[in-house]
DNA sequence: CACGATTACTACAGCGTGTAGAAATCACTC
DNA sequence: GAGTGATTTCTACACGCTGTAGTAATCGTG
């Protein structure tokens, strides 16, 4: 998958945190930095090309929203990383050794269906 | 962390799969492509800068090896991804829903200490 | 139709990566 | 100890991605 730049990531973060879709101006306003709208539009277009953002072209200020939730996206990333793993189970074994106890407990619970 | 390019990744793969450390010439020979040694040396230097590769400068052909095993590195990546997660437990919950049953079973076993 | 808002197109600098030549350095041999 | 071949370092450049935005095109409304 595509790796995001800093501004792209900020924009995704906004979209993930926002309940409704946002216009380019909305996004620009919510970013702390003082950017030109065209900059934001460029970034949004690139994110659309990367299929991380969906755009409503029917409304006049086009409205943008994330195609997947932050959690869904993170899971995708996790699986992508695991895909490069070689021995997936070995990785998972090590991995659970690195997470905090509380999360290990949560996992145990979740796996006990 | 650093994201690797294609050639960098190939080189890491070699180093991960090799029991002993390799010289730049070893690496060049094992890569299928027909590259100049200097190219390989450049890549190895960059990987060293990224602390993915350790170099023995004492021997004359310097010898290179991975600083972490492929599995260790993959776990690092997983944690890095999780670090961007927001709600880690929510992500883990979704995540275990996406892995094959066999791996879920393995995880269950591993968590039952 | 004119005008203001919005979007699309074009541009460019900076950085990371792939690629390698030229220059410097090292290790031996005679 | 100088010459030579192997090795390493330095320098360079093209290309693609990202941040950034101006200019041109388009749309909607009065």
Short mmCIF file of C-alpha atoms (C1' of nucleotides) in Angstrom, two decimals:
data_model
loop_
_atom_site.label_atom_id
_atom_site.label_comp_id
_atom_site.label_asym_id
_atom_site.label_seq_id
_atom_site.Cartn_x
_atom_site.Cartn_y
_atom_site.Cartn_z
CA UNK A 1 0.00 0.00 0.00
CA UNK A 2 0.87 3.61 -0.21
CA UNK A 3 2.86 5.26 2.50
CA UNK A 4 1.50 8.66 3.51
CA UNK A 5 3.35 11.92 3.87
CA UNK A 6 2.93 14.19 6.83
CA UNK A 7 0.24 16.43 5.41
CA UNK A 8 -1.61 13.51 3.91
CA UNK A 9 -1.62 11.87 7.30
CA UNK A 10 -2.96 15.01 8.97
CA UNK A 11 -5.76 15.19 6.47
CA UNK A 12 -6.64 11.54 6.95
CA UNK A 13 -6.67 12.11 10.66
CA UNK A 14 -9.22 14.88 10.27
CA UNK A 15 -11.41 12.79 8.04
CA UNK A 16 -11.22 9.87 10.42
CA UNK A 17 -12.20 12.02 13.34
CA UNK A 18 -15.02 13.74 11.57
CA UNK A 19 -18.47 12.24 11.57
CA UNK A 20 -19.58 13.85 8.33
CA UNK A 21 -17.76 14.33 5.09
CA UNK A 22 -15.78 17.54 4.73
CA UNK A 23 -15.21 20.02 1.97
CA UNK A 24 -11.72 21.14 1.03
CA UNK A 25 -12.37 24.39 2.85
CA UNK A 26 -13.49 22.54 5.94
CA UNK A 27 -10.27 20.60 5.88
CA UNK A 28 -8.15 23.67 5.37
CA UNK A 29 -9.86 25.42 8.26
CA UNK A 30 -9.37 22.52 10.61
CA UNK A 31 -5.71 22.06 9.82
CA UNK A 32 -3.83 24.36 12.11
CA UNK A 33 -1.40 25.43 9.40
CA UNK A 34 -2.25 28.19 7.00
CA UNK A 35 -2.44 26.47 3.66
CA UNK A 36 -3.90 27.41 0.32
CA UNK A 37 -7.10 25.58 -0.54
CA UNK A 38 -5.48 24.38 -3.70
CA UNK A 39 -2.87 22.63 -1.61
CA UNK A 40 -5.55 20.84 0.31
CA UNK A 41 -7.32 19.94 -2.90
CA UNK A 42 -4.15 18.48 -4.33
CA UNK A 43 -3.64 16.36 -1.25
CA UNK A 44 -7.24 15.22 -1.27
CA UNK A 45 -6.95 14.24 -4.92
CA UNK A 46 -3.87 12.23 -4.22
CA UNK A 47 -5.54 10.51 -1.33
CA UNK A 48 -8.46 9.77 -3.62
CA UNK A 49 -6.09 8.23 -6.13
CA UNK A 50 -4.70 6.10 -3.32
CA UNK A 51 -8.25 5.06 -2.55
CA UNK A 52 -8.06 6.28 0.99
CA UNK A 53 -10.61 8.99 0.36
CA UNK A 54 -13.97 8.99 -1.37
CA UNK A 55 -15.25 12.12 -3.01
CA UNK A 56 -18.82 13.18 -3.65
CA UNK A 57 -18.75 14.99 -6.95
CA UNK A 58 -22.49 15.59 -7.06
CA UNK A 59 -22.54 18.35 -4.47
CA UNK A 60 -20.97 21.65 -5.29
CA UNK A 61 -18.35 21.95 -2.81
CA UNK A 62 -17.28 18.34 -3.28
CA UNK A 63 -17.29 16.49 -0.02
CA UNK A 64 -14.61 14.08 1.06
CA UNK A 65 -14.63 11.20 3.49
CA UNK A 66 -12.32 8.36 4.40
CA UNK A 67 -13.02 5.10 2.57
CA UNK A 68 -12.15 3.07 5.66
CA UNK A 69 -12.16 3.89 9.32
CA UNK A 70 -8.87 4.52 11.04
CA UNK A 71 -9.17 1.12 12.69
CA UNK A 72 -9.93 -0.67 9.44
CA UNK A 73 -7.01 1.05 7.85
CA UNK A 74 -4.71 0.13 10.71
CA UNK A 75 -5.75 -3.49 10.44
CA UNK A 76 -4.98 -3.39 6.74
CA UNK A 77 -1.54 -2.07 7.55
CA UNK A 78 -1.00 -4.78 10.13
CA UNK A 79 -1.88 -7.45 7.63
CA UNK A 80 0.31 -5.87 5.05
CA UNK A 81 3.24 -5.95 7.42
CA UNK A 82 2.46 -9.52 8.37
CA UNK A 83 2.39 -10.36 4.70
CA UNK A 84 6.10 -9.65 4.48
CA UNK A 85 6.80 -11.75 7.51
CA UNK A 86 8.03 -15.08 6.31
CA UNK A 87 6.96 -17.04 9.34
CA UNK A 88 3.75 -15.36 10.42
CA UNK A 89 3.22 -17.46 13.49
CA UNK A 90 6.72 -16.81 14.73
CA UNK A 91 6.09 -13.12 14.34
CA UNK A 92 2.78 -13.28 16.15
CA UNK A 93 4.40 -15.22 18.96
CA UNK A 94 7.02 -12.54 19.43
CA UNK A 95 4.51 -9.84 18.95
CA UNK A 96 2.26 -10.82 21.83
CA UNK A 97 5.34 -10.76 24.00
CA UNK A 98 5.72 -7.07 23.27
CA UNK A 99 2.25 -5.79 24.03
CA UNK A 100 1.12 -4.62 27.45
CA UNK A 101 -0.51 -7.15 29.76
CA UNK A 102 -3.85 -5.43 29.57
CA UNK A 103 -3.94 -5.90 25.85
CA UNK A 104 -2.80 -9.47 26.08
CA UNK A 105 -5.67 -10.05 28.46
CA UNK A 106 -8.07 -8.39 26.07
CA UNK A 107 -6.81 -10.57 23.26
CA UNK A 108 -7.22 -13.69 25.37
CA UNK A 109 -10.79 -12.72 26.05
CA UNK A 110 -11.48 -11.99 22.43
CA UNK A 111 -10.10 -15.31 21.32
CA UNK A 112 -12.25 -17.16 23.84
CA UNK A 113 -15.43 -17.20 21.80
CA UNK B 1 10.94 4.06 11.06
CA UNK B 2 12.40 4.06 7.64
CA UNK B 3 10.48 2.63 4.76
CA UNK B 4 12.62 0.53 2.44
CA UNK B 5 12.91 0.74 -1.30
CA UNK B 6 12.82 -2.30 -3.51
CA UNK B 7 16.52 -2.91 -3.74
CA UNK B 8 17.00 -2.21 -0.06
CA UNK B 9 14.34 -4.76 0.70
CA UNK B 10 15.99 -7.35 -1.53
CA UNK B 11 19.28 -6.82 0.22
CA UNK B 12 17.70 -7.12 3.65
CA UNK B 13 16.04 -10.30 2.53
CA UNK B 14 19.39 -11.78 1.59
CA UNK B 15 20.92 -10.77 4.88
CA UNK B 16 18.01 -12.19 6.81
CA UNK B 17 18.24 -15.48 5.00
CA UNK B 18 21.96 -15.79 5.33
CA UNK B 19 23.47 -17.42 8.37
CA UNK B 20 26.78 -15.58 8.18
CA UNK B 21 27.54 -12.01 7.40
CA UNK B 22 28.09 -11.14 3.75
CA UNK B 23 30.49 -8.94 1.85
CA UNK B 24 29.24 -6.47 -0.71
CA UNK B 25 30.40 -8.83 -3.43
CA UNK B 26 28.52 -11.71 -1.83
CA UNK B 27 25.41 -9.60 -1.86
CA UNK B 28 25.88 -8.55 -5.45
CA UNK B 29 26.38 -12.13 -6.53
CA UNK B 30 23.29 -13.35 -4.78
CA UNK B 31 21.04 -10.66 -6.14
CA UNK B 32 19.81 -11.90 -9.46
CA UNK B 33 20.18 -8.51 -11.13
CA UNK B 34 23.46 -7.44 -12.59
CA UNK B 35 24.48 -4.49 -10.48
CA UNK B 36 27.73 -2.66 -9.90
CA UNK B 37 29.35 -3.38 -6.56
CA UNK B 38 29.31 0.30 -5.82
CA UNK B 39 25.55 0.24 -6.10
CA UNK B 40 25.37 -2.52 -3.56
CA UNK B 41 27.78 -0.67 -1.31
CA UNK B 42 25.66 2.45 -1.48
CA UNK B 43 22.59 0.51 -0.51
CA UNK B 44 24.40 -1.22 2.31
CA UNK B 45 25.63 2.11 3.64
CA UNK B 46 22.15 3.52 3.60
CA UNK B 47 20.83 0.48 5.40
CA UNK B 48 23.60 0.93 7.94
CA UNK B 49 22.53 4.53 8.45
CA UNK B 50 19.01 3.28 9.01
CA UNK B 51 20.44 0.89 11.58
CA UNK B 52 19.07 -2.11 9.83
CA UNK B 53 22.51 -3.40 8.99
CA UNK B 54 25.65 -3.77 11.04
CA UNK B 55 29.04 -3.59 9.37
CA UNK B 56 32.30 -5.16 10.44
CA UNK B 57 34.93 -2.69 9.46
CA UNK B 58 37.81 -4.71 10.92
CA UNK B 59 37.92 -7.31 8.18
CA UNK B 60 39.03 -6.30 4.76
CA UNK B 61 36.12 -6.99 2.71
CA UNK B 62 33.78 -5.46 5.25
CA UNK B 63 31.08 -7.86 6.24
CA UNK B 64 27.45 -6.94 6.66
CA UNK B 65 24.68 -8.49 8.67
CA UNK B 66 21.17 -7.55 9.71
CA UNK B 67 20.90 -5.90 13.11
CA UNK B 68 17.62 -7.64 13.81
CA UNK B 69 16.10 -10.83 12.50
CA UNK B 70 13.33 -10.58 9.96
CA UNK B 71 10.86 -11.55 12.66
CA UNK B 72 12.14 -8.97 15.12
CA UNK B 73 11.95 -6.37 12.44
CA UNK B 74 8.43 -7.37 11.51
CA UNK B 75 7.35 -7.10 15.12
CA UNK B 76 8.85 -3.63 15.27
CA UNK B 77 6.82 -2.70 12.23
CA UNK B 78 3.67 -4.12 13.76
CA UNK B 79 4.17 -2.05 16.88
CA UNK B 80 4.90 0.99 14.85
CA UNK B 81 1.66 0.57 12.97
CA UNK B 82 -0.21 -0.04 16.18
CA UNK B 83 1.32 3.12 17.56
CA UNK B 84 -0.67 5.14 15.04
CA UNK B 85 -3.84 3.35 15.91
CA UNK B 86 -5.79 5.52 18.24
CA UNK B 87 -7.71 2.75 19.92
CA UNK B 88 -5.25 -0.12 20.04
CA UNK B 89 -7.62 -2.62 21.54
CA UNK B 90 -10.25 -1.90 18.94
CA UNK B 91 -7.66 -2.52 16.27
CA UNK B 92 -6.50 -5.74 17.84
CA UNK B 93 -10.08 -6.92 18.11
CA UNK B 94 -10.67 -6.36 14.42
CA UNK B 95 -7.29 -7.75 13.58
CA UNK B 96 -7.84 -11.16 15.11
CA UNK B 97 -10.99 -11.36 13.09
CA UNK B 98 -8.93 -11.15 9.92
CA UNK B 99 -6.34 -13.82 10.56
CA UNK B 100 -6.76 -17.48 9.60
CA UNK B 101 -8.20 -19.84 12.18
CA UNK B 102 -4.97 -21.72 12.53
CA UNK B 103 -3.21 -18.57 13.59
CA UNK B 104 -5.97 -17.58 15.95
CA UNK B 105 -5.60 -21.00 17.53
CA UNK B 106 -1.87 -20.54 17.81
CA UNK B 107 -2.40 -17.19 19.45
CA UNK B 108 -4.87 -18.65 21.89
CA UNK B 109 -2.33 -21.26 22.83
CA UNK B 110 0.43 -18.73 23.22
CA UNK B 111 -1.66 -16.52 25.46
CA UNK B 112 -2.51 -19.46 27.70
CA UNK B 113 0.68 -19.49 29.73
"C1'" DC C 1 -24.17 37.11 -18.85
"C1'" DA C 2 -21.06 38.32 -15.01
"C1'" DC C 3 -19.04 37.28 -10.99
"C1'" DG C 4 -17.53 34.64 -7.00
"C1'" DA C 5 -16.65 30.08 -5.50
"C1'" DT C 6 -14.79 25.85 -6.57
"C1'" DT C 7 -12.05 22.64 -9.00
"C1'" DA C 8 -8.48 21.10 -12.41
"C1'" DC C 9 -4.10 21.68 -14.37
"C1'" DT C 10 0.61 22.83 -14.18
"C1'" DA C 11 4.87 23.73 -11.78
"C1'" DC C 12 8.55 23.34 -8.89
"C1'" DA C 13 11.54 22.39 -4.90
"C1'" DG C 14 13.16 18.91 -1.74
"C1'" DC C 15 13.92 14.27 -0.36
"C1'" DG C 16 14.58 9.21 -0.81
"C1'" DT C 17 16.07 5.57 -3.78
"C1'" DG C 18 18.42 3.19 -7.68
"C1'" DT C 19 22.28 3.47 -10.14
"C1'" DA C 20 27.13 3.90 -10.93
"C1'" DG C 21 31.72 6.37 -12.17
"C1'" DA C 22 35.92 8.46 -10.22
"C1'" DA C 23 38.80 9.01 -6.52
"C1'" DA C 24 40.86 7.37 -2.38
"C1'" DT C 25 42.49 3.68 0.42
"C1'" DC C 26 44.04 -0.80 1.69
"C1'" DA C 27 46.70 -5.33 1.52
"C1'" DC C 28 50.13 -7.86 -0.79
"C1'" DT C 29 53.97 -9.01 -3.68
"C1'" DC C 30 58.50 -8.32 -5.46
"C1'" DG D 1 58.95 0.59 -0.20
"C1'" DA D 2 56.52 1.13 -4.71
"C1'" DG D 3 53.17 -1.09 -7.81
"C1'" DT D 4 48.91 -3.25 -8.39
"C1'" DG D 5 44.45 -5.17 -7.80
"C1'" DA D 6 40.61 -5.20 -4.64
"C1'" DT D 7 37.74 -2.55 -1.82
"C1'" DT D 8 35.60 1.46 -0.09
"C1'" DT D 9 34.25 6.33 -0.18
"C1'" DC D 10 32.59 10.35 -2.50
"C1'" DT D 11 30.08 12.53 -5.82
"C1'" DA D 12 26.45 12.66 -9.23
"C1'" DC D 13 22.27 12.24 -11.45
"C1'" DA D 14 17.61 10.69 -12.79
"C1'" DC D 15 13.13 9.56 -11.19
"C1'" DG D 16 9.14 9.37 -8.32
"C1'" DC D 17 6.59 11.16 -4.28
"C1'" DT D 18 5.12 14.91 -1.35
"C1'" DG D 19 4.31 19.76 0.05
"C1'" DT D 20 3.09 23.80 -1.78
"C1'" DA D 21 0.62 26.95 -4.59
"C1'" DG D 22 -0.45 29.89 -8.91
"C1'" DT D 23 -3.20 30.06 -13.01
"C1'" DA D 24 -6.67 28.48 -15.82
"C1'" DA D 25 -11.11 26.34 -16.37
"C1'" DT D 26 -15.73 25.47 -14.76
"C1'" DC D 27 -19.90 25.87 -12.20
"C1'" DG D 28 -24.00 28.11 -10.03
"C1'" DT D 29 -26.58 32.04 -9.06
"C1'" DG D 30 -28.20 36.76 -9.33
#
